[in-house]
Tab-separated table of C-alpha atoms in Angstrom:
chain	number	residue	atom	x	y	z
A	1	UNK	CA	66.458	-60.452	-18.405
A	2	UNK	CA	66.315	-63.695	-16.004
A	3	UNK	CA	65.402	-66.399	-18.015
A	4	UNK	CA	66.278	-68.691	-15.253
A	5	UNK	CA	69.677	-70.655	-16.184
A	6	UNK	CA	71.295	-67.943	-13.844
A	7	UNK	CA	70.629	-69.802	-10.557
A	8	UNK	CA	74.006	-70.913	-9.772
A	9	UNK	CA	75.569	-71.676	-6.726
A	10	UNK	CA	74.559	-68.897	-4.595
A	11	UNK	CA	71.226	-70.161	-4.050
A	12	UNK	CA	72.613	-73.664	-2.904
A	13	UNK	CA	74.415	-72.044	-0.705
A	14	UNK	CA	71.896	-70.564	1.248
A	15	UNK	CA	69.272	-73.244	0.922
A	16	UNK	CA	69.972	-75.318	4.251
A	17	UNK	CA	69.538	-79.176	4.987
A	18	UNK	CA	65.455	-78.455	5.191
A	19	UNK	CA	65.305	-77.546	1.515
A	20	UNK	CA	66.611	-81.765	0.849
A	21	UNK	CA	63.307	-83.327	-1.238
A	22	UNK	CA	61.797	-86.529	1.109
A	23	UNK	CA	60.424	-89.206	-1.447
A	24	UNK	CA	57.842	-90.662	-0.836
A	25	UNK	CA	57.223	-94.640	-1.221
A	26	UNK	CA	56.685	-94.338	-5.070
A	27	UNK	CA	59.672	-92.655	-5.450
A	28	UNK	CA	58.294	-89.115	-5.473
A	29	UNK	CA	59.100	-85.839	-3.614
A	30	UNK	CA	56.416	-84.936	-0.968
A	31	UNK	CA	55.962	-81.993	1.412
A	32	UNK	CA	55.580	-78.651	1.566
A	33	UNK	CA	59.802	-78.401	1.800
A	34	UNK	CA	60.287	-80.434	-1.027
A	35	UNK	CA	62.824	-78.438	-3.859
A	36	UNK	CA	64.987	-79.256	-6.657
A	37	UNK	CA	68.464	-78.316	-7.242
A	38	UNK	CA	68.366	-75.534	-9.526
A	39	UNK	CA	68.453	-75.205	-12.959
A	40	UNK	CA	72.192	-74.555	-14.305
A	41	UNK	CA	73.275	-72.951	-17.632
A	42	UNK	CA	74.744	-76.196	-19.896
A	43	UNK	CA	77.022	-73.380	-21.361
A	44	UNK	CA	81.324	-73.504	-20.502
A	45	UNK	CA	82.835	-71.942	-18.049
A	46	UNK	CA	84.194	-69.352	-20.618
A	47	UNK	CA	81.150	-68.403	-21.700
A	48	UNK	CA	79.008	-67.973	-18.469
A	49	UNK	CA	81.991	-65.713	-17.552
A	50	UNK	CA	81.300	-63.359	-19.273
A	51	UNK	CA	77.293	-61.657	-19.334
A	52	UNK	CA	77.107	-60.550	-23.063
A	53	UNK	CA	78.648	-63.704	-24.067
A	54	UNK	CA	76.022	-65.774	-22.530
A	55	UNK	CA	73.397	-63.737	-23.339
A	56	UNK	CA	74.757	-64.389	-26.633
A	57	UNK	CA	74.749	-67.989	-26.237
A	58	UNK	CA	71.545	-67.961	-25.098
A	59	UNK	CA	69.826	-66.551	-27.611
A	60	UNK	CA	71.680	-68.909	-29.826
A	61	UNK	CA	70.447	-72.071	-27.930
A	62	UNK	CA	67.004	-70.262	-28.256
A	63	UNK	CA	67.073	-69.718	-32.028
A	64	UNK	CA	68.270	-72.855	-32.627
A	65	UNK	CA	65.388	-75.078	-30.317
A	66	UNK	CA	63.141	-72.497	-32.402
A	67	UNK	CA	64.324	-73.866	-35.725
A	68	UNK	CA	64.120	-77.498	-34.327
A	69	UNK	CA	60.839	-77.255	-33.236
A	70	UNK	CA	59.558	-74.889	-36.308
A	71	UNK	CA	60.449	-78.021	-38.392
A	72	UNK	CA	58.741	-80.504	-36.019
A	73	UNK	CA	55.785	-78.352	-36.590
A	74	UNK	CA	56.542	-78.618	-40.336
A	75	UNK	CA	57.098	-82.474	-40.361
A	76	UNK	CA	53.433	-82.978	-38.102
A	77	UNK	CA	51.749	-82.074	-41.769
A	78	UNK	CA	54.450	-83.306	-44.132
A	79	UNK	CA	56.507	-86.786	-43.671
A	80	UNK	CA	58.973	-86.906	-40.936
A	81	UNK	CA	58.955	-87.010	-37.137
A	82	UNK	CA	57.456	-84.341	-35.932
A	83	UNK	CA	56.321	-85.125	-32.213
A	84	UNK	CA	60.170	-86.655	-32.002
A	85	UNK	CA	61.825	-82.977	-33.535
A	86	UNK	CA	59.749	-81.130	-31.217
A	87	UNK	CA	61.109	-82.960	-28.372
A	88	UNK	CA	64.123	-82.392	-29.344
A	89	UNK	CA	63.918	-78.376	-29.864
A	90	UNK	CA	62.466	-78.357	-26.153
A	91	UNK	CA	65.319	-80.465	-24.823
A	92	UNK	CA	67.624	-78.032	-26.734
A	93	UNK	CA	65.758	-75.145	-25.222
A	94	UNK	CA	65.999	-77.288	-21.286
A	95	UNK	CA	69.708	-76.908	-21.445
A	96	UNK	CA	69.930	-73.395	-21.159
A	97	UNK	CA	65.803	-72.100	-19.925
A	98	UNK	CA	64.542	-73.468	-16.767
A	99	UNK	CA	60.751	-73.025	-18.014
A	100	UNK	CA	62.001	-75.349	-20.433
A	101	UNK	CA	63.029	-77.728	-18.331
A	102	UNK	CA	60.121	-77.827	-16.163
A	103	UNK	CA	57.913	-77.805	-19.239
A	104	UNK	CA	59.819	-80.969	-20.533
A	105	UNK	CA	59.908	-83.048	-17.114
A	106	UNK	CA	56.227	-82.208	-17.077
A	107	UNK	CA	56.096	-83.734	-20.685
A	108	UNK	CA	58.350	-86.561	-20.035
A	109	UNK	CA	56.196	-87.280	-16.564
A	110	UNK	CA	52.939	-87.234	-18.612
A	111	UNK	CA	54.117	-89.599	-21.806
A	112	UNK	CA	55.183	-92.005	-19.315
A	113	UNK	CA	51.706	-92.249	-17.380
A	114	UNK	CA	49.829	-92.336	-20.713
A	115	UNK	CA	52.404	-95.107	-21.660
A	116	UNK	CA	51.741	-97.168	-18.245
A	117	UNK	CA	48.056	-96.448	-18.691
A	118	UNK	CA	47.880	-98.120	-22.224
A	119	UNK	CA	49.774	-101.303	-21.062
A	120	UNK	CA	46.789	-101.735	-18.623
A	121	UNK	CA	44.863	-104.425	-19.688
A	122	UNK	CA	41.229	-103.162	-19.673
A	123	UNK	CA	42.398	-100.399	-22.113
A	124	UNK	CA	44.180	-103.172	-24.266
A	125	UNK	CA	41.214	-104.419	-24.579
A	126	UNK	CA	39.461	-102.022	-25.243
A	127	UNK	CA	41.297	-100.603	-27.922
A	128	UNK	CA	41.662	-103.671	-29.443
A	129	UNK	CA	38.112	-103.960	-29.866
A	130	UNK	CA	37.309	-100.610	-31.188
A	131	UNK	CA	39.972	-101.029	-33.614
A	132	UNK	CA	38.544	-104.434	-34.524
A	133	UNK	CA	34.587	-102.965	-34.740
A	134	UNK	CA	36.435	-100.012	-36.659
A	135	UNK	CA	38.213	-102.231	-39.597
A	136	UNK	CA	35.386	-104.266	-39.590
A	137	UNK	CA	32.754	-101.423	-40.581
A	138	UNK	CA	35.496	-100.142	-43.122
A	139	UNK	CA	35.663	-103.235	-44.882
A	140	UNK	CA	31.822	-103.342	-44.716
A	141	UNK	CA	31.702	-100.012	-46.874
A	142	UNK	CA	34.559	-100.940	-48.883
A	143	UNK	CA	33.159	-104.436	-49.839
A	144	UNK	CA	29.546	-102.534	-50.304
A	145	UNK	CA	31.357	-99.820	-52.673
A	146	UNK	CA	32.832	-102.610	-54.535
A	147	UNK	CA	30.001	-104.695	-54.594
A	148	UNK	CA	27.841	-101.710	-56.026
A	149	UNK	CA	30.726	-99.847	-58.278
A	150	UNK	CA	33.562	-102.709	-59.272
A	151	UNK	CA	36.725	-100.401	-59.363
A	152	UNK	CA	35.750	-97.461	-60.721
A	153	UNK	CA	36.682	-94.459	-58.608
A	154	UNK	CA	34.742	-92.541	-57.219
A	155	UNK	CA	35.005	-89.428	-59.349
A	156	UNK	CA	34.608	-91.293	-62.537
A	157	UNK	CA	31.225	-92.215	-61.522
A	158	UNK	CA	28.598	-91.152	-64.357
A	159	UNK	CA	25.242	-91.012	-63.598
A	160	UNK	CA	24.575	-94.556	-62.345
């Protein structure tokens, strides 16, 4: 099974000086020759050693980014942080799973443009107004509901 944290050194070896990334003026990799080192097991030296023992280890690693991100899924419906323990199962699951770790840098790559793109000012704005119109037709209904009800609840109502 080649889960992908098997690409050691032999593929290094043989890549040449044309498989070096060029970046670009913004700091990213450009052309059709543009690689990545490899993804590399995070496990000892012991342990990559030997085949059954890192198959061993990685099933480990992937039961335990399972249970990590099982309870992220738990903690989106109940309190906690979910979005922050899912995260952290898939940066559990990166150390060992090159899918993972392409999935994550794809992840990490996207928060960060979302990020830059709500520090724009336009979309400042604009949130900050729908947010304002928002509140502002909440307290409308809330005021009204009050106005018509006092503070009776809602399912203490009798016919009225």
């Amino acid at each position: 099974m080649n889960t992908g944290s098997d690409h050691g050194a032999h593929e290094s070896a043989t890549a040449g000086p044309d498989a070096r990334a060029t970046a670009g003026p913004d700091g990213a990799t450009a052309g059709p020759d543009a690689q990545e080192a490899p993804h590399v097991s995070k496990a000892p030296a012991f342990i990559k050693a030997n085949r059954s023992l890192h198959l061993s280890w990685q099933v480990g690693v992937f039961v335990v980014g399972l249970a990590v991100i099982g309870a992220g899924i738990a903690m989106l419906v109940l309190p906690g942080p979910g979005w922050v323990a899912i995260f952290a199962g898939l940066a559990i699951w990166a150390t060992e799973f090159a899918w993972a770790h392409l999935v994550l840098r794809w992840t990490k790559r996207k928060v960060s443009e979302a990020a830059q793109k709500a520090l724009d000012p336009k979309v400042r704005r604009r949130n900050i107004i729908l947010t304002s119109v928002g509140l502002a037709i909440a307290g409308a209904l809330i005021g009204f509901y009050l106005w018509k009800y006092g503070l009776t609840l809602p399912w203490n109502l009798k016919d009225q």
